[in-house]
Short mmCIF file of C-alpha atoms (C1' of nucleotides) in Angstrom, two decimals:
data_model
loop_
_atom_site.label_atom_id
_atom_site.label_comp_id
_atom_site.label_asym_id
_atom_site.label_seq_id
_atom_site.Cartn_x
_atom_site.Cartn_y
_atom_site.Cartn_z
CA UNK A 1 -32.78 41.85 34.76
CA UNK A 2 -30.95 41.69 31.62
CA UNK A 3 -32.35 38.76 29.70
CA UNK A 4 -33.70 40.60 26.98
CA UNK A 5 -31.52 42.21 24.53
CA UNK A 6 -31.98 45.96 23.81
CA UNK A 7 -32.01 47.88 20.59
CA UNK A 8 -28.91 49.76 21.69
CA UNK A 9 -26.93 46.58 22.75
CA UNK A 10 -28.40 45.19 19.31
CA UNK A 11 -26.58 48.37 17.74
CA UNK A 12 -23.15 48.21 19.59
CA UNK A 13 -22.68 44.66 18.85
CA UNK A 14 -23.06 45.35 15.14
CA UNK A 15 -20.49 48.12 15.67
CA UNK A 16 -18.57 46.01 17.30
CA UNK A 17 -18.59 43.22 13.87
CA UNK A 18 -15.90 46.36 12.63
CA UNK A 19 -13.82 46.15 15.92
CA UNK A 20 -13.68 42.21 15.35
CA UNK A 21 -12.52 42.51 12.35
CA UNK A 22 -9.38 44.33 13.65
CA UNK A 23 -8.52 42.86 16.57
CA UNK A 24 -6.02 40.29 14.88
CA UNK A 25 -2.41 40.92 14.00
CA UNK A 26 -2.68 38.91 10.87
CA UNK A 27 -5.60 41.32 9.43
CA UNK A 28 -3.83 43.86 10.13
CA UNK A 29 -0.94 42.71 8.13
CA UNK A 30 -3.62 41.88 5.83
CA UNK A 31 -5.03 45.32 5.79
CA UNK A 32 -1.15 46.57 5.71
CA UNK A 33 -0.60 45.23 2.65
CA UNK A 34 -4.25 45.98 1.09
CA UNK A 35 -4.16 49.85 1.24
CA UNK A 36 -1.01 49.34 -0.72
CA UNK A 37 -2.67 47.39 -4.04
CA UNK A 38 -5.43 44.93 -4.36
CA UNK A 39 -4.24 41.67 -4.28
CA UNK A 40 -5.65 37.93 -4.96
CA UNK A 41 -6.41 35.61 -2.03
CA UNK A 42 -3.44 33.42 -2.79
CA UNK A 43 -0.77 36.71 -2.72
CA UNK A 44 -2.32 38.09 0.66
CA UNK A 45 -1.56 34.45 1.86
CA UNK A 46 1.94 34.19 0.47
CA UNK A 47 2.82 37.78 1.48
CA UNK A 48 1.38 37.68 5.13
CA UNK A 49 2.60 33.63 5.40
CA UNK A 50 -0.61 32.40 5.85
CA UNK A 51 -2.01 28.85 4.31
CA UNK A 52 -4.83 30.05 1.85
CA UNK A 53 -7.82 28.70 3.74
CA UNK A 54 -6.82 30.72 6.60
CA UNK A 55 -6.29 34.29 4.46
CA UNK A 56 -9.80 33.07 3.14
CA UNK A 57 -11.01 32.94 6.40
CA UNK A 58 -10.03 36.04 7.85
CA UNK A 59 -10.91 37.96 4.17
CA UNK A 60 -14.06 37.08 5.00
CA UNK A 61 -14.27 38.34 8.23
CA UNK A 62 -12.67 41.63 7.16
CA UNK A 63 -15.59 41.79 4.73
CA UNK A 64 -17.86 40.92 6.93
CA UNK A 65 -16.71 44.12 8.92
CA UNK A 66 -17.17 45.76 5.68
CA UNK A 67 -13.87 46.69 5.28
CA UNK A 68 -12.76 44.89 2.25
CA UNK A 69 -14.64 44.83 -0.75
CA UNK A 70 -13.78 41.92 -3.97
CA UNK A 71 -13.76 41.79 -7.57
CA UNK A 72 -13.28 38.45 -10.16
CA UNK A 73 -11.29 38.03 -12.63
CA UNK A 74 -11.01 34.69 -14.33
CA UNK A 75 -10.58 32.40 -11.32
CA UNK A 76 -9.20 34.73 -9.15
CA UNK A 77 -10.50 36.91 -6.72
CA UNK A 78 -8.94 40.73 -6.10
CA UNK A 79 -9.35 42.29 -2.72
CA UNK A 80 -9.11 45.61 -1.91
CA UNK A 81 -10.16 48.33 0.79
CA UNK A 82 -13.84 49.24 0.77
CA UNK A 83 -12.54 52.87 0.52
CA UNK A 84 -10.28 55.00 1.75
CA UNK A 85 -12.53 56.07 5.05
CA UNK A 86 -10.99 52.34 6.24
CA UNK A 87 -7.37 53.47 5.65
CA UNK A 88 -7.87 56.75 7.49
CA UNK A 89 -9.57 53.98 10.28
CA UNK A 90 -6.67 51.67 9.91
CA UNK A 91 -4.25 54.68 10.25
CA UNK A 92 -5.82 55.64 12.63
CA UNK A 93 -5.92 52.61 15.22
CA UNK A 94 -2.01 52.34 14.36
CA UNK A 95 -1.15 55.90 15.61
CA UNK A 96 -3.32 55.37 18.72
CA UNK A 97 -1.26 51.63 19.44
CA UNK A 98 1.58 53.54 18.94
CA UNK A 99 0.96 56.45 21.12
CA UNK A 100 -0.78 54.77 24.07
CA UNK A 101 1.29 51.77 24.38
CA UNK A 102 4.61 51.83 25.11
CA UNK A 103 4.88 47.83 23.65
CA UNK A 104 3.91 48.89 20.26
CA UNK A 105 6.05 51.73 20.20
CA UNK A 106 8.89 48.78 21.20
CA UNK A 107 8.08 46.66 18.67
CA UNK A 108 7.79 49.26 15.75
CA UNK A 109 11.22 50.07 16.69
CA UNK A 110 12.64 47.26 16.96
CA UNK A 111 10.97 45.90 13.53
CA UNK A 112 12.21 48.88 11.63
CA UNK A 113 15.86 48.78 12.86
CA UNK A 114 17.96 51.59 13.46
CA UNK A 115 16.67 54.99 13.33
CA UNK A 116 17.39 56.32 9.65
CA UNK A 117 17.54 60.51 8.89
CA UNK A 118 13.66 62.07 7.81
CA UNK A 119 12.44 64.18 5.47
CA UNK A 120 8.57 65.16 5.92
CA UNK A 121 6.34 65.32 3.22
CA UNK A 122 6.32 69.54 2.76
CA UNK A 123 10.11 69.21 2.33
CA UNK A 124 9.99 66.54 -0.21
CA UNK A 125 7.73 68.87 -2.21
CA UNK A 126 10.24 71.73 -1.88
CA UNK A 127 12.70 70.08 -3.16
CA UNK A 128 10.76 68.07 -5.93
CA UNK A 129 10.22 71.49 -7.10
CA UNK A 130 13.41 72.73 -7.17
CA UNK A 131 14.32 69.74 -9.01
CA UNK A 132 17.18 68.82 -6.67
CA UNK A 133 16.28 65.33 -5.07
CA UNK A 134 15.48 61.71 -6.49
CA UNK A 135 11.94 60.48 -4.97
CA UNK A 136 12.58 56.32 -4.68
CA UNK A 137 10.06 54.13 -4.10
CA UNK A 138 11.28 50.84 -3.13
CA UNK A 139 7.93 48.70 -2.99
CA UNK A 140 7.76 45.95 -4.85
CA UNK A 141 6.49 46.92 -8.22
CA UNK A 142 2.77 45.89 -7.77
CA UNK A 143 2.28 48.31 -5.69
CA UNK A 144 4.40 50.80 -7.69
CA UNK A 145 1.83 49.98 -10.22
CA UNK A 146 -0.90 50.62 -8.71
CA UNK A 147 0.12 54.33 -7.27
CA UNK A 148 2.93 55.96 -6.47
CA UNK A 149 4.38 59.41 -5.45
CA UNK A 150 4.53 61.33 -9.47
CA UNK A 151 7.94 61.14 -10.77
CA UNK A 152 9.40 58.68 -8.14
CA UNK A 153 11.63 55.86 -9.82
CA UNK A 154 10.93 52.48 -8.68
CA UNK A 155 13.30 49.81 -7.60
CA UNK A 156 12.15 47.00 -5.14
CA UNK A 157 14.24 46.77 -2.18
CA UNK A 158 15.13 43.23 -3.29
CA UNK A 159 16.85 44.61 -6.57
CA UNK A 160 17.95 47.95 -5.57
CA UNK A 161 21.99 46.74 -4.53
CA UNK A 162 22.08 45.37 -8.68
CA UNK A 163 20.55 48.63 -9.75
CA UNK A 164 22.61 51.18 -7.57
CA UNK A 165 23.63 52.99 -11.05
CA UNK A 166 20.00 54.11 -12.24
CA UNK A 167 20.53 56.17 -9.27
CA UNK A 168 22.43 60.06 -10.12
CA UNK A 169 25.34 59.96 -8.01
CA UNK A 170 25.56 63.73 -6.94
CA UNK A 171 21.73 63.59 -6.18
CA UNK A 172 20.33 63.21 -2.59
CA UNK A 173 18.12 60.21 -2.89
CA UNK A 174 15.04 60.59 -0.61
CA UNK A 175 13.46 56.86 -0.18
CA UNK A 176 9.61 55.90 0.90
CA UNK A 177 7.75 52.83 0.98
CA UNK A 178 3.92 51.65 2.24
CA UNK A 179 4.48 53.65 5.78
CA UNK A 180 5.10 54.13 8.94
CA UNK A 181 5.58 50.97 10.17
CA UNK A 182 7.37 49.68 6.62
CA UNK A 183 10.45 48.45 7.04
CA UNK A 184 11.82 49.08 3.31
CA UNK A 185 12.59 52.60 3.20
CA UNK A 186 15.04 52.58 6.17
CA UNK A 187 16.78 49.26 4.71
CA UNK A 188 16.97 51.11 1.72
CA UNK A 189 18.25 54.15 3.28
CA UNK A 190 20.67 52.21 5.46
CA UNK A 191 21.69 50.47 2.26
CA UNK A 192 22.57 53.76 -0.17
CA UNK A 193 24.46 55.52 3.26
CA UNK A 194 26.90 52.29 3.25
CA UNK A 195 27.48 52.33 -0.78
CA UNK A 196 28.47 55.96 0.15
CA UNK A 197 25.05 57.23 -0.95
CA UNK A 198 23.44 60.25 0.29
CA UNK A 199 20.09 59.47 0.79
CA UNK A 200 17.35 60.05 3.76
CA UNK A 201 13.88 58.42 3.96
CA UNK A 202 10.50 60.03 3.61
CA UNK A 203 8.87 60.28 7.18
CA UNK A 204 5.90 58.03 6.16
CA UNK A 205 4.88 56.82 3.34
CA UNK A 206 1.97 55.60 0.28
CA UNK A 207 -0.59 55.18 2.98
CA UNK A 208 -0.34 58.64 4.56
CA UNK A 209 0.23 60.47 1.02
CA UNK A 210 -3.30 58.94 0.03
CA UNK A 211 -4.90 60.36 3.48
CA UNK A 212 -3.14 63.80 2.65
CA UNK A 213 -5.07 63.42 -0.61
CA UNK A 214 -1.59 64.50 -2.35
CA UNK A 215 -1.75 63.71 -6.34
CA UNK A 216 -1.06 60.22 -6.85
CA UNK A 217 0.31 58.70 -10.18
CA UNK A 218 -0.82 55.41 -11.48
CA UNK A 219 1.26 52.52 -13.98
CA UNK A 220 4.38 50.60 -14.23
CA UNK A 221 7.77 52.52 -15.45
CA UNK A 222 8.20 53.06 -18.88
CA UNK B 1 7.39 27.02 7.78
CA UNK B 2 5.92 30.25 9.60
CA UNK B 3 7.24 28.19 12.75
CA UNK B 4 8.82 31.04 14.23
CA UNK B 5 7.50 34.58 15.12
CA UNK B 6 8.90 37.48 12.91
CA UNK B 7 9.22 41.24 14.57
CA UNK B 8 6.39 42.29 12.03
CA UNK B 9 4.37 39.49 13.01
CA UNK B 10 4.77 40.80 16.87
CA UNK B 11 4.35 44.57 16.12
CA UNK B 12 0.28 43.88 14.00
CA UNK B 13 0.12 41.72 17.06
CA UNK B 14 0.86 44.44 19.60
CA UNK B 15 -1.22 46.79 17.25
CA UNK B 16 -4.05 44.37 17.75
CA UNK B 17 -4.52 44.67 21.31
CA UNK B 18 -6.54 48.55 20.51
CA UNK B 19 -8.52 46.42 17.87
CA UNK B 20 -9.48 43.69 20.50
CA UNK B 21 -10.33 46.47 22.94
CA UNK B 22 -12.71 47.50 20.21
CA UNK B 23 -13.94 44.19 19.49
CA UNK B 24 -17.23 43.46 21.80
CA UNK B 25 -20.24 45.80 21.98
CA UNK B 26 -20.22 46.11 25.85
CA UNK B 27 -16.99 48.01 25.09
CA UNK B 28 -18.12 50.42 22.65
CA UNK B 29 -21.24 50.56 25.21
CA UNK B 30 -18.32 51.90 27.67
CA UNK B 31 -16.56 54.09 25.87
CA UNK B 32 -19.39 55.75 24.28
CA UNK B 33 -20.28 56.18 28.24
CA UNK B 34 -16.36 57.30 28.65
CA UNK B 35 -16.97 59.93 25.69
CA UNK B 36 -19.17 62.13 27.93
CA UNK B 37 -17.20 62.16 31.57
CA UNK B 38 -15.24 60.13 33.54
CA UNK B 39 -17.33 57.76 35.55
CA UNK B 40 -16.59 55.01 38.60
CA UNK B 41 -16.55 50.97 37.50
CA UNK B 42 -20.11 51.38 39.43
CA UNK B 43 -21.87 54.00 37.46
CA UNK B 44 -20.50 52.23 34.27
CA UNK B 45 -21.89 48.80 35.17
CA UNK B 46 -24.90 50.26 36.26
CA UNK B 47 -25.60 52.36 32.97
CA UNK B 48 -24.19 49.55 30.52
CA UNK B 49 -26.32 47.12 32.72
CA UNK B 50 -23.33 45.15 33.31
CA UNK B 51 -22.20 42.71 36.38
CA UNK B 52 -19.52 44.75 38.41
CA UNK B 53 -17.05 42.09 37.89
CA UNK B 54 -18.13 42.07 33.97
CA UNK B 55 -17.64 45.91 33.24
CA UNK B 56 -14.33 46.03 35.56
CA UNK B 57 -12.89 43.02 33.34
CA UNK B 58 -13.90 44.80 30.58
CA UNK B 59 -12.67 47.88 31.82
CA UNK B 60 -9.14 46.05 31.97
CA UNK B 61 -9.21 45.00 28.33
CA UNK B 62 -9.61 48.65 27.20
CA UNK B 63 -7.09 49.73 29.61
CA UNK B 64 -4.92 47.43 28.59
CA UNK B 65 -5.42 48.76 24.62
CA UNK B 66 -4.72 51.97 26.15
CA UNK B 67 -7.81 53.60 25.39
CA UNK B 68 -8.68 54.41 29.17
CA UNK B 69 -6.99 55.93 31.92
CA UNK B 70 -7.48 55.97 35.39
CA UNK B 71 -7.64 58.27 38.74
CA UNK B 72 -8.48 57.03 42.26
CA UNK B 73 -10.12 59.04 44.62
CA UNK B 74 -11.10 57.33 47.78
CA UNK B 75 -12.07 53.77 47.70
CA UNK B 76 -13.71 54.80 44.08
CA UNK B 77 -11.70 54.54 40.75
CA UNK B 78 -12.66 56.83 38.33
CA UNK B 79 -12.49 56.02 34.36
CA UNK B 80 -11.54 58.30 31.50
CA UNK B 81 -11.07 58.13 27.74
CA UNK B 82 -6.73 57.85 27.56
CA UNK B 83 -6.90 61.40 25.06
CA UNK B 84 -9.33 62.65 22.35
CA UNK B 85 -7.50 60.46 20.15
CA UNK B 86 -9.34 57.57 21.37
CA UNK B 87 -12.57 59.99 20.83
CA UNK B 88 -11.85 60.38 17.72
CA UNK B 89 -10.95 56.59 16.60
CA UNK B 90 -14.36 55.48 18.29
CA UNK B 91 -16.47 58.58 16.22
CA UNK B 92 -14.24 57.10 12.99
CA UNK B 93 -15.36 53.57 13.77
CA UNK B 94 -18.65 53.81 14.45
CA UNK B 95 -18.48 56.15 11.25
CA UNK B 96 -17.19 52.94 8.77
CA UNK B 97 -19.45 50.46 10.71
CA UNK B 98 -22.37 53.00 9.60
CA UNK B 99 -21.46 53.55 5.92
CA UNK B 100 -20.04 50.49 4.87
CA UNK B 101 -22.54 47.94 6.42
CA UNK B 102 -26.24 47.96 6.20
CA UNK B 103 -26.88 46.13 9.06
CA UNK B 104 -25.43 48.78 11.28
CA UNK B 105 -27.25 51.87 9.58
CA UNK B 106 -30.63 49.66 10.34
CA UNK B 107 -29.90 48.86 13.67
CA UNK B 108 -29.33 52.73 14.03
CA UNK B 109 -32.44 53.56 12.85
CA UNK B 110 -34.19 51.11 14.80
CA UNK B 111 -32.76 52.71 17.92
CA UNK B 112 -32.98 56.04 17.33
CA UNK B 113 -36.63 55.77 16.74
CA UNK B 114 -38.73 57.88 13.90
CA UNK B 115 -36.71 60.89 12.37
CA UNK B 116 -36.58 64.11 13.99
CA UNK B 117 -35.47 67.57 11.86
CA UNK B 118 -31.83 68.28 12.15
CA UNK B 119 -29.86 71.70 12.60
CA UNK B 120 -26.06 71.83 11.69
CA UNK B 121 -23.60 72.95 13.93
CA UNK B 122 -23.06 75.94 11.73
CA UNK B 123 -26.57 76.88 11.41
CA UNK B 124 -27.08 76.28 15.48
CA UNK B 125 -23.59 78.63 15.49
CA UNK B 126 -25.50 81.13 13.39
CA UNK B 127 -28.55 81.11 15.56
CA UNK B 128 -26.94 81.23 18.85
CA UNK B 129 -25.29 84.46 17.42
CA UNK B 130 -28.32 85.48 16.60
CA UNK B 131 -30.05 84.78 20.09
CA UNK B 132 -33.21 83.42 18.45
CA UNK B 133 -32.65 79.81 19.50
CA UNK B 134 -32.29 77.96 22.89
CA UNK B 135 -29.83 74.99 23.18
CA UNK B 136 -31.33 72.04 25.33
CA UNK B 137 -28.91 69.81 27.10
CA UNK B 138 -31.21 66.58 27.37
CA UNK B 139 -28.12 64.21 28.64
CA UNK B 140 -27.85 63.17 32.57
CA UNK B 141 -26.83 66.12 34.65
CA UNK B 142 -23.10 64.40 35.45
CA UNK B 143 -22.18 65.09 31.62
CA UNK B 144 -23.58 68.39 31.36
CA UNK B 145 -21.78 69.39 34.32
CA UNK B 146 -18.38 67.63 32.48
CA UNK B 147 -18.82 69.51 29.50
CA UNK B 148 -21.69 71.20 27.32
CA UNK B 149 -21.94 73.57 24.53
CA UNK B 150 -22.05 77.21 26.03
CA UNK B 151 -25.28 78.79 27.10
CA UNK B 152 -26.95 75.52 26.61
CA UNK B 153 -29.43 74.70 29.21
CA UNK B 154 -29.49 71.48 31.27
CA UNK B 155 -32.86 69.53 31.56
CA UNK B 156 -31.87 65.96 31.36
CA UNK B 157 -35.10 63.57 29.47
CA UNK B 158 -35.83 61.89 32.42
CA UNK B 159 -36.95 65.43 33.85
CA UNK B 160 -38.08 67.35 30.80
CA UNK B 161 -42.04 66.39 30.49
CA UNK B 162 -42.14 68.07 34.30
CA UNK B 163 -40.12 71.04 33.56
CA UNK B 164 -41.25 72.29 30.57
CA UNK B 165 -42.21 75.84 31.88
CA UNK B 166 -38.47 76.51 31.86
CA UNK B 167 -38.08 76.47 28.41
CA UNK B 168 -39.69 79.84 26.58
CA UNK B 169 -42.71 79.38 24.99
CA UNK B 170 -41.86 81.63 21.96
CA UNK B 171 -38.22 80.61 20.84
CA UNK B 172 -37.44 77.94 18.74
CA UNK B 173 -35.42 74.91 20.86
CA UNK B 174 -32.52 72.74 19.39
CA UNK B 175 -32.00 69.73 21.60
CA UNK B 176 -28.36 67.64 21.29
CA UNK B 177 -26.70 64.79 23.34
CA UNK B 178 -24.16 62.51 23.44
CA UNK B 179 -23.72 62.24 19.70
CA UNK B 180 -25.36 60.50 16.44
CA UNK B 181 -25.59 57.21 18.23
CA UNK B 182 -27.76 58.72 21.15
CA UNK B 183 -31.55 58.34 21.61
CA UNK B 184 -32.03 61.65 24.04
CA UNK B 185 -32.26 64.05 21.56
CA UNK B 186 -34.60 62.64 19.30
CA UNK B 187 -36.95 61.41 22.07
CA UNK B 188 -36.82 65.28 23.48
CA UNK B 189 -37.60 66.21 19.98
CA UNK B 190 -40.85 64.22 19.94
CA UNK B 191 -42.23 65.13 23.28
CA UNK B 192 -41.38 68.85 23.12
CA UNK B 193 -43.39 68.59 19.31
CA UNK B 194 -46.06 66.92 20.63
CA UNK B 195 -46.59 69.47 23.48
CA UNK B 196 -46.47 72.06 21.03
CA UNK B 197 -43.41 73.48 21.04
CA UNK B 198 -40.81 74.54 17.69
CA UNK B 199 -37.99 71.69 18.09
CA UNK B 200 -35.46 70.27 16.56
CA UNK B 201 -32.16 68.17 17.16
CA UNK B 202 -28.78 69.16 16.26
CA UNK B 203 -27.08 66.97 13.85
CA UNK B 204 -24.73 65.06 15.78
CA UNK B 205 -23.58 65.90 19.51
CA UNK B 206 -20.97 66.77 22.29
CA UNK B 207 -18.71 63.72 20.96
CA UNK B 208 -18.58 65.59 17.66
CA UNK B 209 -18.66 69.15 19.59
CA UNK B 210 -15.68 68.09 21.05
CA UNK B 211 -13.89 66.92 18.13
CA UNK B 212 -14.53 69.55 16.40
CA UNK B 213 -12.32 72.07 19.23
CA UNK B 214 -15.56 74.08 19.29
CA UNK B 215 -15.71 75.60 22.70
CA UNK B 216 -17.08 73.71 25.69
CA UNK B 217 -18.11 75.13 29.00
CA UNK B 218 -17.67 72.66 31.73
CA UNK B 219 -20.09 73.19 35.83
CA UNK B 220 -23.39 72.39 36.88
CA UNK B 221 -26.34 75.00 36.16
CA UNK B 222 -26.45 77.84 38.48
"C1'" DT C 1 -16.43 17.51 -21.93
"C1'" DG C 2 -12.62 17.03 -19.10
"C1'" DC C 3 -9.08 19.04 -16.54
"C1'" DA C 4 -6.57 22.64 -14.04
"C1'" DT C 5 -6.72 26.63 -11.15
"C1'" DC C 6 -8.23 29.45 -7.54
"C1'" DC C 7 -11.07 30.16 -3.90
"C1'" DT C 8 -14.62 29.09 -0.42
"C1'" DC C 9 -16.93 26.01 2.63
"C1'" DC C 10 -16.91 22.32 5.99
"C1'" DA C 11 -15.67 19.63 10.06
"C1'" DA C 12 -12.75 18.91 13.91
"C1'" DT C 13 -9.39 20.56 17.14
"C1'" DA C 14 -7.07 23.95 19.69
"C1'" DT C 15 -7.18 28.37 21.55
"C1'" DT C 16 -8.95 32.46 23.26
"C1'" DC C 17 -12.57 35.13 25.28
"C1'" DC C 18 -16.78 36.01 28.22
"C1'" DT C 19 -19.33 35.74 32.35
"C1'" DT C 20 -20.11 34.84 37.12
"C1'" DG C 21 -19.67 34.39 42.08
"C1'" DG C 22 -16.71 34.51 45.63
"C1'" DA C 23 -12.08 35.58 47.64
"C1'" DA C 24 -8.52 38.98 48.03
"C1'" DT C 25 -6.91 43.94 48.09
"C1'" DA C 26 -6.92 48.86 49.00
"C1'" DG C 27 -8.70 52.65 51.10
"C1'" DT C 28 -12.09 55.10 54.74
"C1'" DG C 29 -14.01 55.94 58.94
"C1'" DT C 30 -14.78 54.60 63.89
"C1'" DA D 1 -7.79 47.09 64.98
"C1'" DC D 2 -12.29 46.49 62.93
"C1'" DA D 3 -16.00 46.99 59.95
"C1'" DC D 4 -17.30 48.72 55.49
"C1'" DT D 5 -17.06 49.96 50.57
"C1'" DA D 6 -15.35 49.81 45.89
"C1'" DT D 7 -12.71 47.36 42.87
"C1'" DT D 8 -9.82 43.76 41.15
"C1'" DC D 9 -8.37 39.01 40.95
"C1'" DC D 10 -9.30 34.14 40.42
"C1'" DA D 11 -11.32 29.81 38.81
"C1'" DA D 12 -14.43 27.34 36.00
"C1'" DG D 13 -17.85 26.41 32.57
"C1'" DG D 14 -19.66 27.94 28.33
"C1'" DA D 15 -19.25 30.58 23.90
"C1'" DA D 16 -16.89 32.28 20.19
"C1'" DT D 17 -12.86 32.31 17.16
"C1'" DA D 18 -8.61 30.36 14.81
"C1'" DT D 19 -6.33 26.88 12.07
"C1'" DT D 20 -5.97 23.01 9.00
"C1'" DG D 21 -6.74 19.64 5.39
"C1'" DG D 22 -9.77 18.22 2.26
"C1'" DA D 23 -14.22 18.46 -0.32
"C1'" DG D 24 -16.98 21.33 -3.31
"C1'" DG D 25 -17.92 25.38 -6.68
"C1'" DA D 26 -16.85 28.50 -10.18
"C1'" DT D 27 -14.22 29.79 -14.12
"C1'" DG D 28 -11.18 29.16 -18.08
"C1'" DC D 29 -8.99 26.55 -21.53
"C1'" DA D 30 -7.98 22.61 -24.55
#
DNA sequence: TGCATCCTCCAATATTCCTTGGAATAGTGT
DNA sequence: ACACTATTCCAAGGAATATTGGAGGATGCA
């Protein structure tokens, strides 16, 4: 019994090639960091602290999956997402880890540090119209770049204590980053609330604004 | 360098245990099982054509993702999908592995045999309204009794070449299953076309039924 | 053409995962 | 208490995957 393989085990185990491509932290990270911008081999490495013949490695299983897709230029190589259907799938494993086990939900919290005030995405939109808030994307410019909420100002995390007066003082300041489990906004919230700033973070972030299909502005600041 | 574990590093790890859980096609075998009703460790091995001590272990690593939950009655333990979240996470899987790699949409095809006309679920809405169609529940009895779109009637494959006086000569049929990945319907399709009758298959199934909150009457046939 | 850069491929090791049969555990019924 | 059933736990061998350094390929530039 059993010794002969069946065209429906044949089908789940090709299924299952996109379940083995996530079920390793460091792809994650690696997707993490993909929805944001595409990136070359040797960044993904460098940002996810990875030698390169091991990011190489595990791009190529993520593309095996199918869920990266590349693109040359010169001598490098630019991966990005195969398309947005494997954010919503990478956004959507997350909230499930999140909700169904109570570990992640430790380690999200612990990663992102103290708990930081929220503003949810209708609000923001409110008050963008009404002209009375300053949208900050902290990201690192790359991924500014490549799309960001329209009208936000962009200063890296890394920069934004040298840059404090860009910011309107008498402005609330509301802060976002990649997403949910991105540690910059609430260091930059926690940040502006010391230097006497008042300033709240967006509840999620560039990865969730995408999946809400919410207009999306592309290019560096002027 | 890297010789220490950062709190990121730990959360995509902790994040990764849902993507291991969907990493082997015995365990998307499972919880495509798990979709339809809760079943003992027996009934799964048995229908996965699995080794008890295989589909328990396996059993553990999905529990263990949190994607299944749990309930003892007796000496039996009965599984369950965790929530429809997980539901819907499988359907968006199996959805990427589909589009994005070729390999999978052949080895669906391959399975699901020669291709059978397909109703929407707004046209079957429609027709039900109408009365001029009969919905054909072709899955195992245990799932129709767990759940099944209303008015639909229960003949499970296995049964249908011997019971086909039950079924009105004069009314067109739409047969469903367990979703787009299930053989039932189709198969049903064919033999009720080749005896004669007006069939087709609805285009996906109770997974999808489900997900879409479309109303689901639950009890065994009268 | 020669050299530099970036990436992939390869080979070897370490690690993790899968499967299996049998022992251990928990509950049921006598 | 005992026998019985369903499931989990355990140990061990085999399979698959991860990591690393270095070789090999492709591209660009002088």
């Amino acid at each position: 019994m059993g010794e002969h393989v069946t065209d429906k085990q044949l089908m789940f185990e090709e299924i299952a090639r996109v379940g083995k491509a996530l079920a390793s932290g460091k792809r994650l990270e690696l997707l993490d960091l993909l929805a944001q911008a595409e990136r070359t081999v040797e960044a993904l490495a460098k940002s996810a602290r990875l030698g390169v013949s091991t990011a190489s490695a595990h791009l190529q299983t993520l593309k095996q999956g199918g869920l990266v897709a590349t693109r040359r230029e010169g001598t490098r190589i630019y991966y990005r997402l195969a398309s947005p259907d494997v954010a919503r799938l990478y956004a959507n494993l997350r909230d499930v880890a999140t909700t169904h086990l109570a570990d992640v939900a430790v380690a999200v919290t612990e990663f992102l540090g103290p708990e930081v005030e929220h503003v949810t995405r209708d609000d923001l939109l409110d008050r963008v119209r009404r002209g009375d808030v300053v949208v900050l994307d902290v990201r690192p410019a790359e991924e500014y770049a490549a799309g960001h909420i329209p009208g936000a100002v962009s200063i890296p995390l890394d920069q934004l204590a040298d840059r404090l007066t860009e910011l309107p003082a008498d402005t609330e300041i509301v802060a976002y980053c990649r997403g949910v489990n991105c540690v910059l906004a609430p260091d930059a919230v926690r940040l502006l609330s010391e230097r006497g700033r008042a300033a709240r973070q967006l509840a999620d972030g560039m990865l969730e604004w995408r999946l809400a299909e919410l207009p999306v502005e592309a290019g560096s600041p002027p």
